[in-house]
Amino acid sequence: MEREDWAAKGLNSFEEPETPPATEEAPLPPGARAIAAPVPGSIWKILAEPGAQVKRGDVVMILESMKMEVRVEASTAGRLTSLTARPGQIIRAGQRLGIITTES
C-alpha cells in the first residue's frame, strides 16, 4: 500500500542531479596564491572581505562538511584580492575559493 502511494506521488525513484564538470581556473598572476578548499562541502561563513590584509594562518572562511566546521586559512600573508565563493555555495576539494596577492 505504501509503495503505491509513493508511486502515485512520483516518489518511488530517485535520480541524483548531475554534477557540473569542473571549470578551468585561470592561471594566477605573479605574486598571487590561491586559497583552495581543503575538503568538499559548502561555504558556511566568510570572515574576510576582498581588500583585507591577512596573515598566514588567518581564518578566511568556514566550510561545512559532513556536519563539521572546517576552517579555511590564509596560506600566506598578503592582501585578499578576490573571493570566488559565496555563502551556501557547494564546493569541491581543491576548488579555488579566493586569491591572496603577496606584498613583495
PDB file of N, CA and C in Angstrom:
ATOM      1  N   MET A   1       0.826  -1.192   0.000  1.00  0.00           N
ATOM      2  CA  MET A   1       0.000   0.000   0.000  1.00  0.00           C
ATOM      3  C   MET A   1       0.874   1.261   0.000  1.00  0.00           C
ATOM      4  N   GLU A   2       1.876   1.278   0.866  1.00  0.00           N
ATOM      5  CA  GLU A   2       2.738   2.448   0.960  1.00  0.00           C
ATOM      6  C   GLU A   2       3.499   2.675  -0.350  1.00  0.00           C
ATOM      7  N   ARG A   3       3.952   1.604  -0.969  1.00  0.00           N
ATOM      8  CA  ARG A   3       4.683   1.732  -2.247  1.00  0.00           C
ATOM      9  C   ARG A   3       3.794   2.327  -3.335  1.00  0.00           C
ATOM     10  N   GLU A   4       2.526   1.961  -3.348  1.00  0.00           N
ATOM     11  CA  GLU A   4       1.607   2.520  -4.329  1.00  0.00           C
ATOM     12  C   GLU A   4       1.417   4.026  -4.100  1.00  0.00           C
ATOM     13  N   ASP A   5       1.357   4.417  -2.827  1.00  0.00           N
ATOM     14  CA  ASP A   5       1.244   5.851  -2.506  1.00  0.00           C
ATOM     15  C   ASP A   5       2.465   6.609  -3.010  1.00  0.00           C
ATOM     16  N   TRP A   6       3.661   6.052  -2.779  1.00  0.00           N
ATOM     17  CA  TRP A   6       4.895   6.680  -3.253  1.00  0.00           C
ATOM     18  C   TRP A   6       4.873   6.816  -4.772  1.00  0.00           C
ATOM     19  N   ALA A   7       4.491   5.737  -5.460  1.00  0.00           N
ATOM     20  CA  ALA A   7       4.451   5.754  -6.923  1.00  0.00           C
ATOM     21  C   ALA A   7       3.451   6.804  -7.423  1.00  0.00           C
ATOM     22  N   ALA A   8       2.299   6.901  -6.767  1.00  0.00           N
ATOM     23  CA  ALA A   8       1.288   7.879  -7.167  1.00  0.00           C
ATOM     24  C   ALA A   8       1.795   9.312  -7.005  1.00  0.00           C
ATOM     25  N   LYS A   9       2.668   9.522  -6.026  1.00  0.00           N
ATOM     26  CA  LYS A   9       3.220  10.850  -5.780  1.00  0.00           C
ATOM     27  C   LYS A   9       4.523  11.090  -6.534  1.00  0.00           C
ATOM     28  N   GLY A  10       4.970  10.080  -7.279  1.00  0.00           N
ATOM     29  CA  GLY A  10       6.217  10.228  -8.023  1.00  0.00           C
ATOM     30  C   GLY A  10       7.457  10.124  -7.155  1.00  0.00           C
ATOM     31  N   LEU A  11       7.327   9.502  -5.987  1.00  0.00           N
ATOM     32  CA  LEU A  11       8.438   9.406  -5.041  1.00  0.00           C
ATOM     33  C   LEU A  11       9.063   8.012  -5.002  1.00  0.00           C
ATOM     34  N   ASN A  12       8.748   7.184  -5.964  1.00  0.00           N
ATOM     35  CA  ASN A  12       9.247   5.810  -5.933  1.00  0.00           C
ATOM     36  C   ASN A  12      10.620   5.641  -6.582  1.00  0.00           C
ATOM     37  N   SER A  13      11.189   6.699  -7.107  1.00  0.00           N
ATOM     38  CA  SER A  13      12.543   6.610  -7.654  1.00  0.00           C
ATOM     39  C   SER A  13      13.274   7.912  -7.364  1.00  0.00           C
ATOM     40  N   PHE A  14      14.584   7.791  -7.332  1.00  0.00           N
ATOM     41  CA  PHE A  14      15.400   8.960  -7.032  1.00  0.00           C
ATOM     42  C   PHE A  14      16.525   9.033  -8.043  1.00  0.00           C
ATOM     43  N   GLU A  15      16.691  10.190  -8.636  1.00  0.00           N
ATOM     44  CA  GLU A  15      17.801  10.411  -9.556  1.00  0.00           C
ATOM     45  C   GLU A  15      18.653  11.517  -8.990  1.00  0.00           C
ATOM     46  N   GLU A  16      19.931  11.226  -8.847  1.00  0.00           N
ATOM     47  CA  GLU A  16      20.845  12.225  -8.334  1.00  0.00           C
ATOM     48  C   GLU A  16      21.093  13.273  -9.410  1.00  0.00           C
ATOM     49  N   PRO A  17      21.099  14.562  -9.024  1.00  0.00           N
ATOM     50  CA  PRO A  17      21.356  15.597 -10.028  1.00  0.00           C
ATOM     51  C   PRO A  17      22.769  15.449 -10.590  1.00  0.00           C
ATOM     52  N   GLU A  18      22.894  15.789 -11.850  1.00  0.00           N
ATOM     53  CA  GLU A  18      24.200  15.704 -12.493  1.00  0.00           C
ATOM     54  C   GLU A  18      25.136  16.737 -11.899  1.00  0.00           C
ATOM     55  N   THR A  19      26.347  16.302 -11.598  1.00  0.00           N
ATOM     56  CA  THR A  19      27.348  17.221 -11.075  1.00  0.00           C
ATOM     57  C   THR A  19      27.969  17.957 -12.247  1.00  0.00           C
ATOM     58  N   PRO A  20      27.977  19.289 -12.196  1.00  0.00           N
ATOM     59  CA  PRO A  20      28.578  20.018 -13.315  1.00  0.00           C
ATOM     60  C   PRO A  20      30.072  19.732 -13.387  1.00  0.00           C
ATOM     61  N   PRO A  21      30.628  19.711 -14.590  1.00  0.00           N
ATOM     62  CA  PRO A  21      32.061  19.452 -14.715  1.00  0.00           C
ATOM     63  C   PRO A  21      32.873  20.571 -14.070  1.00  0.00           C
ATOM     64  N   ALA A  22      34.055  20.217 -13.613  1.00  0.00           N
ATOM     65  CA  ALA A  22      34.937  21.211 -13.005  1.00  0.00           C
ATOM     66  C   ALA A  22      35.283  22.277 -14.038  1.00  0.00           C
ATOM     67  N   THR A  23      35.265  23.507 -13.598  1.00  0.00           N
ATOM     68  CA  THR A  23      35.591  24.595 -14.520  1.00  0.00           C
ATOM     69  C   THR A  23      37.101  24.818 -14.524  1.00  0.00           C
ATOM     70  N   GLU A  24      37.603  25.247 -15.643  1.00  0.00           N
ATOM     71  CA  GLU A  24      39.029  25.580 -15.740  1.00  0.00           C
ATOM     72  C   GLU A  24      39.256  26.869 -14.975  1.00  0.00           C
ATOM     73  N   GLU A  25      40.295  26.882 -14.178  1.00  0.00           N
ATOM     74  CA  GLU A  25      40.612  28.087 -13.438  1.00  0.00           C
ATOM     75  C   GLU A  25      41.743  28.814 -14.144  1.00  0.00           C
ATOM     76  N   ALA A  26      41.610  30.113 -14.258  1.00  0.00           N
ATOM     77  CA  ALA A  26      42.616  30.930 -14.937  1.00  0.00           C
ATOM     78  C   ALA A  26      43.936  30.858 -14.170  1.00  0.00           C
ATOM     79  N   PRO A  27      45.041  30.910 -14.877  1.00  0.00           N
ATOM     80  CA  PRO A  27      46.331  30.919 -14.182  1.00  0.00           C
ATOM     81  C   PRO A  27      46.443  32.135 -13.269  1.00  0.00           C
ATOM     82  N   LEU A  28      47.172  31.972 -12.181  1.00  0.00           N
ATOM     83  CA  LEU A  28      47.353  33.070 -11.238  1.00  0.00           C
ATOM     84  C   LEU A  28      48.428  34.027 -11.731  1.00  0.00           C
ATOM     85  N   PRO A  29      48.246  35.325 -11.506  1.00  0.00           N
ATOM     86  CA  PRO A  29      49.290  36.288 -11.875  1.00  0.00           C
ATOM     87  C   PRO A  29      50.488  36.137 -10.934  1.00  0.00           C
ATOM     88  N   PRO A  30      51.634  36.665 -11.314  1.00  0.00           N
ATOM     89  CA  PRO A  30      52.810  36.591 -10.440  1.00  0.00           C
ATOM     90  C   PRO A  30      52.521  37.226  -9.075  1.00  0.00           C
ATOM     91  N   GLY A  31      52.995  36.598  -8.020  1.00  0.00           N
ATOM     92  CA  GLY A  31      52.801  37.105  -6.672  1.00  0.00           C
ATOM     93  C   GLY A  31      51.460  36.756  -6.056  1.00  0.00           C
ATOM     94  N   ALA A  32      50.649  35.962  -6.748  1.00  0.00           N
ATOM     95  CA  ALA A  32      49.331  35.590  -6.232  1.00  0.00           C
ATOM     96  C   ALA A  32      49.324  34.125  -5.808  1.00  0.00           C
ATOM     97  N   ARG A  33      48.599  33.833  -4.733  1.00  0.00           N
ATOM     98  CA  ARG A  33      48.455  32.469  -4.241  1.00  0.00           C
ATOM     99  C   ARG A  33      46.976  32.169  -4.086  1.00  0.00           C
ATOM    100  N   ALA A  34      46.575  30.985  -4.484  1.00  0.00           N
ATOM    101  CA  ALA A  34      45.173  30.589  -4.388  1.00  0.00           C
ATOM    102  C   ALA A  34      44.834  30.140  -2.977  1.00  0.00           C
ATOM    103  N   ILE A  35      43.599  30.377  -2.590  1.00  0.00           N
ATOM    104  CA  ILE A  35      43.029  29.787  -1.383  1.00  0.00           C
ATOM    105  C   ILE A  35      42.189  28.631  -1.896  1.00  0.00           C
ATOM    106  N   ALA A  36      42.564  27.413  -1.545  1.00  0.00           N
ATOM    107  CA  ALA A  36      41.874  26.228  -2.064  1.00  0.00           C
ATOM    108  C   ALA A  36      41.071  25.548  -0.956  1.00  0.00           C
ATOM    109  N   ALA A  37      39.961  24.958  -1.332  1.00  0.00           N
ATOM    110  CA  ALA A  37      39.116  24.233  -0.378  1.00  0.00           C
ATOM    111  C   ALA A  37      39.834  22.953   0.051  1.00  0.00           C
ATOM    112  N   PRO A  38      39.990  22.734   1.351  1.00  0.00           N
ATOM    113  CA  PRO A  38      40.670  21.530   1.808  1.00  0.00           C
ATOM    114  C   PRO A  38      39.817  20.270   1.690  1.00  0.00           C
ATOM    115  N   VAL A  39      38.503  20.435   1.669  1.00  0.00           N
ATOM    116  CA  VAL A  39      37.566  19.311   1.608  1.00  0.00           C
ATOM    117  C   VAL A  39      36.347  19.730   0.784  1.00  0.00           C
ATOM    118  N   PRO A  40      35.569  18.771   0.290  1.00  0.00           N
ATOM    119  CA  PRO A  40      34.307  19.151  -0.355  1.00  0.00           C
ATOM    120  C   PRO A  40      33.291  19.543   0.722  1.00  0.00           C
ATOM    121  N   GLY A  41      32.361  20.395   0.371  1.00  0.00           N
ATOM    122  CA  GLY A  41      31.336  20.805   1.325  1.00  0.00           C
ATOM    123  C   GLY A  41      30.599  22.027   0.823  1.00  0.00           C
ATOM    124  N   SER A  42      30.212  22.891   1.735  1.00  0.00           N
ATOM    125  CA  SER A  42      29.544  24.140   1.353  1.00  0.00           C
ATOM    126  C   SER A  42      30.114  25.284   2.188  1.00  0.00           C
ATOM    127  N   ILE A  43      30.064  26.474   1.620  1.00  0.00           N
ATOM    128  CA  ILE A  43      30.560  27.653   2.314  1.00  0.00           C
ATOM    129  C   ILE A  43      29.539  28.018   3.389  1.00  0.00           C
ATOM    130  N   TRP A  44      29.987  28.093   4.627  1.00  0.00           N
ATOM    131  CA  TRP A  44      29.087  28.426   5.725  1.00  0.00           C
ATOM    132  C   TRP A  44      29.189  29.904   6.070  1.00  0.00           C
ATOM    133  N   LYS A  45      30.424  30.402   6.251  1.00  0.00           N
ATOM    134  CA  LYS A  45      30.591  31.790   6.665  1.00  0.00           C
ATOM    135  C   LYS A  45      31.885  32.352   6.073  1.00  0.00           C
ATOM    136  N   ILE A  46      31.817  33.571   5.570  1.00  0.00           N
ATOM    137  CA  ILE A  46      33.011  34.261   5.060  1.00  0.00           C
ATOM    138  C   ILE A  46      33.422  35.282   6.119  1.00  0.00           C
ATOM    139  N   LEU A  47      34.686  35.210   6.544  1.00  0.00           N
ATOM    140  CA  LEU A  47      35.169  36.047   7.634  1.00  0.00           C
ATOM    141  C   LEU A  47      36.057  37.203   7.174  1.00  0.00           C
ATOM    142  N   ALA A  48      36.543  37.176   5.954  1.00  0.00           N
ATOM    143  CA  ALA A  48      37.409  38.244   5.432  1.00  0.00           C
ATOM    144  C   ALA A  48      36.869  38.691   4.084  1.00  0.00           C
ATOM    145  N   GLU A  49      36.877  39.970   3.859  1.00  0.00           N
ATOM    146  CA  GLU A  49      36.366  40.525   2.600  1.00  0.00           C
ATOM    147  C   GLU A  49      37.529  40.885   1.675  1.00  0.00           C
ATOM    148  N   PRO A  50      37.285  40.916   0.359  1.00  0.00           N
ATOM    149  CA  PRO A  50      38.335  41.346  -0.567  1.00  0.00           C
ATOM    150  C   PRO A  50      38.886  42.721  -0.162  1.00  0.00           C
ATOM    151  N   GLY A  51      40.205  42.851  -0.253  1.00  0.00           N
ATOM    152  CA  GLY A  51      40.880  44.079   0.144  1.00  0.00           C
ATOM    153  C   GLY A  51      41.501  43.985   1.529  1.00  0.00           C
ATOM    154  N   ALA A  52      41.092  42.980   2.308  1.00  0.00           N
ATOM    155  CA  ALA A  52      41.617  42.831   3.665  1.00  0.00           C
ATOM    156  C   ALA A  52      43.055  42.325   3.648  1.00  0.00           C
ATOM    157  N   GLN A  53      43.852  42.825   4.597  1.00  0.00           N
ATOM    158  CA  GLN A  53      45.204  42.311   4.800  1.00  0.00           C
ATOM    159  C   GLN A  53      45.081  41.056   5.656  1.00  0.00           C
ATOM    160  N   VAL A  54      45.706  39.973   5.251  1.00  0.00           N
ATOM    161  CA  VAL A  54      45.670  38.732   6.025  1.00  0.00           C
ATOM    162  C   VAL A  54      47.086  38.275   6.328  1.00  0.00           C
ATOM    163  N   LYS A  55      47.223  37.572   7.449  1.00  0.00           N
ATOM    164  CA  LYS A  55      48.490  36.953   7.813  1.00  0.00           C
ATOM    165  C   LYS A  55      48.356  35.459   7.592  1.00  0.00           C
ATOM    166  N   ARG A  56      49.459  34.794   7.399  1.00  0.00           N
ATOM    167  CA  ARG A  56      49.439  33.340   7.249  1.00  0.00           C
ATOM    168  C   ARG A  56      48.750  32.737   8.476  1.00  0.00           C
ATOM    169  N   GLY A  57      47.779  31.875   8.239  1.00  0.00           N
ATOM    170  CA  GLY A  57      47.041  31.231   9.320  1.00  0.00           C
ATOM    171  C   GLY A  57      45.747  31.917   9.702  1.00  0.00           C
ATOM    172  N   ASP A  58      45.507  33.147   9.217  1.00  0.00           N
ATOM    173  CA  ASP A  58      44.224  33.806   9.484  1.00  0.00           C
ATOM    174  C   ASP A  58      43.097  32.988   8.869  1.00  0.00           C
ATOM    175  N   VAL A  59      41.990  32.875   9.575  1.00  0.00           N
ATOM    176  CA  VAL A  59      40.824  32.155   9.047  1.00  0.00           C
ATOM    177  C   VAL A  59      40.082  33.098   8.104  1.00  0.00           C
ATOM    178  N   VAL A  60      39.969  32.679   6.855  1.00  0.00           N
ATOM    179  CA  VAL A  60      39.328  33.494   5.823  1.00  0.00           C
ATOM    180  C   VAL A  60      37.844  33.143   5.701  1.00  0.00           C
ATOM    181  N   MET A  61      37.522  31.854   5.824  1.00  0.00           N
ATOM    182  CA  MET A  61      36.132  31.411   5.757  1.00  0.00           C
ATOM    183  C   MET A  61      35.984  30.078   6.458  1.00  0.00           C
ATOM    184  N   ILE A  62      34.740  29.685   6.676  1.00  0.00           N
ATOM    185  CA  ILE A  62      34.447  28.407   7.310  1.00  0.00           C
ATOM    186  C   ILE A  62      33.545  27.614   6.377  1.00  0.00           C
ATOM    187  N   LEU A  63      33.931  26.356   6.157  1.00  0.00           N
ATOM    188  CA  LEU A  63      33.143  25.440   5.344  1.00  0.00           C
ATOM    189  C   LEU A  63      32.357  24.517   6.269  1.00  0.00           C
ATOM    190  N   GLU A  64      31.290  23.952   5.746  1.00  0.00           N
ATOM    191  CA  GLU A  64      30.569  22.892   6.428  1.00  0.00           C
ATOM    192  C   GLU A  64      30.770  21.651   5.581  1.00  0.00           C
ATOM    193  N   SER A  65      31.270  20.594   6.212  1.00  0.00           N
ATOM    194  CA  SER A  65      31.487  19.330   5.510  1.00  0.00           C
ATOM    195  C   SER A  65      31.156  18.195   6.466  1.00  0.00           C
ATOM    196  N   MET A  66      30.204  17.389   6.101  1.00  0.00           N
ATOM    197  CA  MET A  66      29.786  16.245   6.913  1.00  0.00           C
ATOM    198  C   MET A  66      29.446  16.669   8.346  1.00  0.00           C
ATOM    199  N   LYS A  67      28.700  17.771   8.463  1.00  0.00           N
ATOM    200  CA  LYS A  67      28.226  18.303   9.748  1.00  0.00           C
ATOM    201  C   LYS A  67      29.350  18.839  10.635  1.00  0.00           C
ATOM    202  N   MET A  68      30.515  19.095  10.033  1.00  0.00           N
ATOM    203  CA  MET A  68      31.635  19.653  10.784  1.00  0.00           C
ATOM    204  C   MET A  68      32.024  21.001  10.200  1.00  0.00           C
ATOM    205  N   GLU A  69      32.528  21.878  11.038  1.00  0.00           N
ATOM    206  CA  GLU A  69      33.051  23.162  10.573  1.00  0.00           C
ATOM    207  C   GLU A  69      34.525  22.974  10.234  1.00  0.00           C
ATOM    208  N   VAL A  70      34.916  23.421   9.041  1.00  0.00           N
ATOM    209  CA  VAL A  70      36.301  23.315   8.591  1.00  0.00           C
ATOM    210  C   VAL A  70      36.817  24.719   8.313  1.00  0.00           C
ATOM    211  N   ARG A  71      37.886  25.091   8.989  1.00  0.00           N
ATOM    212  CA  ARG A  71      38.464  26.430   8.812  1.00  0.00           C
ATOM    213  C   ARG A  71      39.309  26.461   7.547  1.00  0.00           C
ATOM    214  N   VAL A  72      39.148  27.526   6.763  1.00  0.00           N
ATOM    215  CA  VAL A  72      39.990  27.752   5.586  1.00  0.00           C
ATOM    216  C   VAL A  72      40.904  28.908   5.951  1.00  0.00           C
ATOM    217  N   GLU A  73      42.203  28.619   6.013  1.00  0.00           N
ATOM    218  CA  GLU A  73      43.169  29.606   6.471  1.00  0.00           C
ATOM    219  C   GLU A  73      43.974  30.165   5.306  1.00  0.00           C
ATOM    220  N   ALA A  74      44.451  31.380   5.489  1.00  0.00           N
ATOM    221  CA  ALA A  74      45.342  32.004   4.510  1.00  0.00           C
ATOM    222  C   ALA A  74      46.667  31.234   4.534  1.00  0.00           C
ATOM    223  N   SER A  75      47.145  30.863   3.370  1.00  0.00           N
ATOM    224  CA  SER A  75      48.386  30.089   3.282  1.00  0.00           C
ATOM    225  C   SER A  75      49.611  30.986   3.251  1.00  0.00           C
ATOM    226  N   THR A  76      49.389  32.285   3.114  1.00  0.00           N
ATOM    227  CA  THR A  76      50.487  33.252   3.061  1.00  0.00           C
ATOM    228  C   THR A  76      49.966  34.605   3.521  1.00  0.00           C
ATOM    229  N   ALA A  77      50.876  35.508   3.826  1.00  0.00           N
ATOM    230  CA  ALA A  77      50.479  36.872   4.196  1.00  0.00           C
ATOM    231  C   ALA A  77      50.316  37.701   2.929  1.00  0.00           C
ATOM    232  N   GLY A  78      49.384  38.625   2.944  1.00  0.00           N
ATOM    233  CA  GLY A  78      49.170  39.498   1.800  1.00  0.00           C
ATOM    234  C   GLY A  78      47.793  40.119   1.828  1.00  0.00           C
ATOM    235  N   ARG A  79      47.357  40.584   0.661  1.00  0.00           N
ATOM    236  CA  ARG A  79      46.034  41.207   0.528  1.00  0.00           C
ATOM    237  C   ARG A  79      45.091  40.217  -0.148  1.00  0.00           C
ATOM    238  N   LEU A  80      43.922  40.038   0.450  1.00  0.00           N
ATOM    239  CA  LEU A  80      42.894  39.188  -0.147  1.00  0.00           C
ATOM    240  C   LEU A  80      42.322  39.956  -1.332  1.00  0.00           C
ATOM    241  N   THR A  81      42.709  39.555  -2.545  1.00  0.00           N
ATOM    242  CA  THR A  81      42.309  40.335  -3.714  1.00  0.00           C
ATOM    243  C   THR A  81      40.983  39.903  -4.313  1.00  0.00           C
ATOM    244  N   SER A  82      40.591  38.648  -4.092  1.00  0.00           N
ATOM    245  CA  SER A  82      39.283  38.234  -4.610  1.00  0.00           C
ATOM    246  C   SER A  82      38.780  37.008  -3.881  1.00  0.00           C
ATOM    247  N   LEU A  83      37.466  36.876  -3.856  1.00  0.00           N
ATOM    248  CA  LEU A  83      36.796  35.678  -3.354  1.00  0.00           C
ATOM    249  C   LEU A  83      35.894  35.176  -4.465  1.00  0.00           C
ATOM    250  N   THR A  84      35.970  33.898  -4.741  1.00  0.00           N
ATOM    251  CA  THR A  84      35.132  33.337  -5.806  1.00  0.00           C
ATOM    252  C   THR A  84      34.016  32.478  -5.232  1.00  0.00           C
ATOM    253  N   ALA A  85      33.891  32.467  -3.917  1.00  0.00           N
ATOM    254  CA  ALA A  85      32.868  31.655  -3.261  1.00  0.00           C
ATOM    255  C   ALA A  85      31.896  32.561  -2.522  1.00  0.00           C
ATOM    256  N   ARG A  86      30.703  32.049  -2.286  1.00  0.00           N
ATOM    257  CA  ARG A  86      29.693  32.803  -1.553  1.00  0.00           C
ATOM    258  C   ARG A  86      29.007  31.853  -0.558  1.00  0.00           C
ATOM    259  N   PRO A  87      28.445  32.374   0.515  1.00  0.00           N
ATOM    260  CA  PRO A  87      27.785  31.509   1.499  1.00  0.00           C
ATOM    261  C   PRO A  87      26.708  30.637   0.849  1.00  0.00           C
ATOM    262  N   GLY A  88      26.701  29.369   1.250  1.00  0.00           N
ATOM    263  CA  GLY A  88      25.731  28.413   0.725  1.00  0.00           C
ATOM    264  C   GLY A  88      26.197  27.674  -0.513  1.00  0.00           C
ATOM    265  N   GLN A  89      27.264  28.137  -1.136  1.00  0.00           N
ATOM    266  CA  GLN A  89      27.753  27.512  -2.366  1.00  0.00           C
ATOM    267  C   GLN A  89      28.362  26.139  -2.067  1.00  0.00           C
ATOM    268  N   ILE A  90      28.031  25.158  -2.893  1.00  0.00           N
ATOM    269  CA  ILE A  90      28.608  23.819  -2.800  1.00  0.00           C
ATOM    270  C   ILE A  90      29.963  23.863  -3.505  1.00  0.00           C
ATOM    271  N   ILE A  91      30.981  23.326  -2.856  1.00  0.00           N
ATOM    272  CA  ILE A  91      32.329  23.372  -3.427  1.00  0.00           C
ATOM    273  C   ILE A  91      32.956  21.981  -3.403  1.00  0.00           C
ATOM    274  N   ARG A  92      33.964  21.810  -4.251  1.00  0.00           N
ATOM    275  CA  ARG A  92      34.690  20.532  -4.302  1.00  0.00           C
ATOM    276  C   ARG A  92      36.071  20.720  -3.672  1.00  0.00           C
ATOM    277  N   ALA A  93      36.673  19.657  -3.240  1.00  0.00           N
ATOM    278  CA  ALA A  93      38.014  19.720  -2.653  1.00  0.00           C
ATOM    279  C   ALA A  93      38.988  20.260  -3.692  1.00  0.00           C
ATOM    280  N   GLY A  94      39.837  21.172  -3.290  1.00  0.00           N
ATOM    281  CA  GLY A  94      40.823  21.755  -4.190  1.00  0.00           C
ATOM    282  C   GLY A  94      40.328  22.930  -5.000  1.00  0.00           C
ATOM    283  N   GLN A  95      39.037  23.214  -4.945  1.00  0.00           N
ATOM    284  CA  GLN A  95      38.476  24.324  -5.718  1.00  0.00           C
ATOM    285  C   GLN A  95      39.031  25.651  -5.205  1.00  0.00           C
ATOM    286  N   ARG A  96      39.336  26.547  -6.125  1.00  0.00           N
ATOM    287  CA  ARG A  96      39.836  27.878  -5.759  1.00  0.00           C
ATOM    288  C   ARG A  96      38.697  28.689  -5.162  1.00  0.00           C
ATOM    289  N   LEU A  97      38.919  29.189  -3.938  1.00  0.00           N
ATOM    290  CA  LEU A  97      37.908  29.972  -3.247  1.00  0.00           C
ATOM    291  C   LEU A  97      38.230  31.449  -3.215  1.00  0.00           C
ATOM    292  N   GLY A  98      39.493  31.774  -3.459  1.00  0.00           N
ATOM    293  CA  GLY A  98      39.918  33.159  -3.440  1.00  0.00           C
ATOM    294  C   GLY A  98      41.386  33.268  -3.815  1.00  0.00           C
ATOM    295  N   ILE A  99      41.865  34.508  -3.851  1.00  0.00           N
ATOM    296  CA  ILE A  99      43.261  34.775  -4.222  1.00  0.00           C
ATOM    297  C   ILE A  99      43.852  35.773  -3.241  1.00  0.00           C
ATOM    298  N   ILE A 100      45.075  35.472  -2.786  1.00  0.00           N
ATOM    299  CA  ILE A 100      45.842  36.386  -1.938  1.00  0.00           C
ATOM    300  C   ILE A 100      47.042  36.851  -2.759  1.00  0.00           C
ATOM    301  N   THR A 101      47.228  38.157  -2.831  1.00  0.00           N
ATOM    302  CA  THR A 101      48.393  38.708  -3.516  1.00  0.00           C
ATOM    303  C   THR A 101      49.413  39.089  -2.459  1.00  0.00           C
ATOM    304  N   THR A 102      50.620  38.545  -2.628  1.00  0.00           N
ATOM    305  CA  THR A 102      51.673  38.821  -1.644  1.00  0.00           C
ATOM    306  C   THR A 102      52.285  40.171  -1.913  1.00  0.00           C
ATOM    307  N   GLU A 103      52.757  40.787  -0.861  1.00  0.00           N
ATOM    308  CA  GLU A 103      53.381  42.099  -0.959  1.00  0.00           C
ATOM    309  C   GLU A 103      54.891  41.886  -1.045  1.00  0.00           C
ATOM    310  N   SER A 104      55.433  41.821  -2.262  1.00  0.00           N
ATOM    311  CA  SER A 104      56.869  41.584  -2.372  1.00  0.00           C
ATOM    312  C   SER A 104      57.600  42.772  -2.923  1.00  0.00           C
TER     313      SER A 104
END
